[in-house]
PDB file of C-alpha atoms in Angstrom:
ATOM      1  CA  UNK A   1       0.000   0.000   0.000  1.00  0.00           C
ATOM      2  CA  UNK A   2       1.324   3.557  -1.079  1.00  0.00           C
ATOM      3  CA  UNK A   3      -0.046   6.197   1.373  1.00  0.00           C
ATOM      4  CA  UNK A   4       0.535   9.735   1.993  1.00  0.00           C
ATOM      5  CA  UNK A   5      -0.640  12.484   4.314  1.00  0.00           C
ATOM      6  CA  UNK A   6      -1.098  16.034   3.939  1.00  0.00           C
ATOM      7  CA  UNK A   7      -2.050  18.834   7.153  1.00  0.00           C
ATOM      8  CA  UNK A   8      -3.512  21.360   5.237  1.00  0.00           C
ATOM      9  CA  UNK A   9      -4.051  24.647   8.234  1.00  0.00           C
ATOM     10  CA  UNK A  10      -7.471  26.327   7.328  1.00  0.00           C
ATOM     11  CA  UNK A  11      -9.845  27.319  10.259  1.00  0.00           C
ATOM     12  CA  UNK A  12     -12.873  25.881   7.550  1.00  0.00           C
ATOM     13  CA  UNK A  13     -11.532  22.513   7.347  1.00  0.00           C
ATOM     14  CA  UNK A  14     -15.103  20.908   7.773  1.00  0.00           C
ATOM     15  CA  UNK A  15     -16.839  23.636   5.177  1.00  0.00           C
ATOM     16  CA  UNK A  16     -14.111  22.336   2.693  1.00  0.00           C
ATOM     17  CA  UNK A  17     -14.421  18.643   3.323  1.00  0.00           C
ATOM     18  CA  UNK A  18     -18.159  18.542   2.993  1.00  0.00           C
ATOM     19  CA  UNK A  19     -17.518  20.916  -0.788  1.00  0.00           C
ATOM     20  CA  UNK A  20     -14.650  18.131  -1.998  1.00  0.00           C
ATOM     21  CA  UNK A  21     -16.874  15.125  -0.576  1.00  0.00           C
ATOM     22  CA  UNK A  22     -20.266  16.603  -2.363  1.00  0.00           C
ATOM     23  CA  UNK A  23     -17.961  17.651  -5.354  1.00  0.00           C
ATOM     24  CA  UNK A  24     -17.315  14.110  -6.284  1.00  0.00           C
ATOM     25  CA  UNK A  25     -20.551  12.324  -5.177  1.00  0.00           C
ATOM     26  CA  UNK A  26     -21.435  13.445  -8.741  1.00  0.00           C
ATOM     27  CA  UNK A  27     -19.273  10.463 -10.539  1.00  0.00           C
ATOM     28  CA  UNK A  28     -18.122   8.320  -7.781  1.00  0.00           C
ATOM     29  CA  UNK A  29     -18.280   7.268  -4.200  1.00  0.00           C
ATOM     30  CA  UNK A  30     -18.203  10.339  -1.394  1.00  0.00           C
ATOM     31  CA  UNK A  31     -19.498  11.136   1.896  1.00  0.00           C
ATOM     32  CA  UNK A  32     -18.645  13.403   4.635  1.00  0.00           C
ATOM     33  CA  UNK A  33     -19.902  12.848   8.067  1.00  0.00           C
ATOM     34  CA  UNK A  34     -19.329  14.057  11.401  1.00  0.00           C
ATOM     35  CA  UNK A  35     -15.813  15.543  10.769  1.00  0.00           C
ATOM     36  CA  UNK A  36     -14.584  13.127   8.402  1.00  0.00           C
ATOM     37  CA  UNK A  37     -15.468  11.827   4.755  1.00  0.00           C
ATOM     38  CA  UNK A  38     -14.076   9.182   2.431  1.00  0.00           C
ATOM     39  CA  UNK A  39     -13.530   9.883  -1.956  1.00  0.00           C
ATOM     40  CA  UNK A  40     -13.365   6.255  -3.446  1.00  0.00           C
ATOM     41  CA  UNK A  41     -11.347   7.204  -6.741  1.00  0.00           C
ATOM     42  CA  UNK A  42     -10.259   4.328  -9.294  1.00  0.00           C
ATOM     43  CA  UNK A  43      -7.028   4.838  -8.531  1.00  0.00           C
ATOM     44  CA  UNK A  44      -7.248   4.508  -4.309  1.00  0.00           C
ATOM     45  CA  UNK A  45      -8.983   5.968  -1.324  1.00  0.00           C
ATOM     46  CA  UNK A  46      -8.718   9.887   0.340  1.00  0.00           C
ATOM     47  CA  UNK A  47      -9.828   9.358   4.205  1.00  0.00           C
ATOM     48  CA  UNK A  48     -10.640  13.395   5.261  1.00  0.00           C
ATOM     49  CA  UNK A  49     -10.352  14.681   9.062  1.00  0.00           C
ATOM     50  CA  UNK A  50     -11.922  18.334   9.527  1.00  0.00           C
ATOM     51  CA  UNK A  51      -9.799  19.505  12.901  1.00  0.00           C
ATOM     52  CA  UNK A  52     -10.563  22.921  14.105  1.00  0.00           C
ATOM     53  CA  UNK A  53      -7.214  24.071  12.860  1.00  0.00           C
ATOM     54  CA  UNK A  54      -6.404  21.200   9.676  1.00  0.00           C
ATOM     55  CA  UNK A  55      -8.190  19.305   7.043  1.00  0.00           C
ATOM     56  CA  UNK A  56      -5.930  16.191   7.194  1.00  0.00           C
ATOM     57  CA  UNK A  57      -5.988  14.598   3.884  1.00  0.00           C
ATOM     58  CA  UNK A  58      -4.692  10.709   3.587  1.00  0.00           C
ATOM     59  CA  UNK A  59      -4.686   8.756   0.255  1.00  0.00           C
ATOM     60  CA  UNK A  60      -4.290   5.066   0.314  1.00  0.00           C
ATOM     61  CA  UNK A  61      -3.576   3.317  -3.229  1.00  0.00           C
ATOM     62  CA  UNK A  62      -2.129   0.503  -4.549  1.00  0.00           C
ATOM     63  CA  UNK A  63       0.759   1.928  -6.769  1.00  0.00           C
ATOM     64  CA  UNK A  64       3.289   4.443  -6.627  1.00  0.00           C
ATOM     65  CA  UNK A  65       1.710   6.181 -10.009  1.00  0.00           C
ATOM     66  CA  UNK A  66      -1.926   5.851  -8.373  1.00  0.00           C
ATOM     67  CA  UNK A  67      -1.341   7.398  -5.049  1.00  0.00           C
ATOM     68  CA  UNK A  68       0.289  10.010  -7.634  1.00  0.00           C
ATOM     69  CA  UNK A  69      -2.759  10.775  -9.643  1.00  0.00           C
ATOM     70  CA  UNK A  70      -5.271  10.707  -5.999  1.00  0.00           C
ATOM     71  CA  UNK A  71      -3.139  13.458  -4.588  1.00  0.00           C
ATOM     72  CA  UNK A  72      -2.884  15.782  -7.818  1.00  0.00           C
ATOM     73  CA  UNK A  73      -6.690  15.510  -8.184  1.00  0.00           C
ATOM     74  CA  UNK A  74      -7.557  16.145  -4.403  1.00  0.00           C
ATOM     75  CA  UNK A  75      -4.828  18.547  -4.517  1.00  0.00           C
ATOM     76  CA  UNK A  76      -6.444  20.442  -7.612  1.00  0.00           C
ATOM     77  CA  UNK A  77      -9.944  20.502  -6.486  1.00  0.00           C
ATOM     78  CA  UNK A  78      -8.965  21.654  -2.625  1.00  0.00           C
ATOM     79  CA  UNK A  79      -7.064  24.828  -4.303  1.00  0.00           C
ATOM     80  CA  UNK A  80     -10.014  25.933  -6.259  1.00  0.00           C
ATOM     81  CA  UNK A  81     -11.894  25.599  -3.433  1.00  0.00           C
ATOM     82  CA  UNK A  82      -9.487  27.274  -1.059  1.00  0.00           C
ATOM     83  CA  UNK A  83      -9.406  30.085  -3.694  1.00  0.00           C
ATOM     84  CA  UNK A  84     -10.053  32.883  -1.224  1.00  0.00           C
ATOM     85  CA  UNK A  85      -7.126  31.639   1.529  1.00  0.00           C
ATOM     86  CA  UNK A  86      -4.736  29.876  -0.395  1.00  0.00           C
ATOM     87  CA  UNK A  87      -3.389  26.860   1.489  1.00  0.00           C
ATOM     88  CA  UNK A  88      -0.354  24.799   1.249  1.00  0.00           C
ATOM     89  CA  UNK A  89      -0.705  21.278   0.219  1.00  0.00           C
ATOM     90  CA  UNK A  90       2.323  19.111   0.640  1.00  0.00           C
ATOM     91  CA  UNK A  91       2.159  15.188   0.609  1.00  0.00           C
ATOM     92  CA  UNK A  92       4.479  13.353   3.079  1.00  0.00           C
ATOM     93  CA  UNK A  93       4.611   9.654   1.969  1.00  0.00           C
ATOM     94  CA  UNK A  94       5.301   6.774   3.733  1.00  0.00           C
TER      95      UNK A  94
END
């Protein structure tokens, strides 16, 4: 399993979880509940934690090149969202 973690600091962690968890529900598996939400992409899994401080990202796949492609897209989306406070996203892999 190829994972990876990213802390992004926001103060609207749970306001952006719930957008990228709805965001996707369109085309494939999503949901957000009580501070935390799951995107089932083809390529792996992103597990979301809404802290008061961090939206903790954490992508599970089964490939170096897969765990690649969850975190550009999740990555992508979250900065569009995060237009208005722009937020660094950095992966730390394990």
């Amino acid at each position: 399993m190829f994972t990876s973690v990213s802390h992004v600091a926001t103060d609207k962690a749970e306001r952006f979880m719930t957008q990228l968890c709805k965001h996707f529900a369109h085309k494939i598996p999503a949901s957000s509940e009580n501070g935390s939400g799951r995107i089932q992409f083809e390529a792996g899994t992103c597990l979301l934690e809404a802290g008061p401080e961090f939206l903790t990202l954490r992508v599970e796949a089964g490939s170096e090149d897969q765990r690649n492609t969850v975190e550009e897209v999740v990555k992508s989306h979250l900065e569009r969202f995060m237009w208005k406070e722009p937020a660094e996203i950095t992966w730390n892999r394990a």
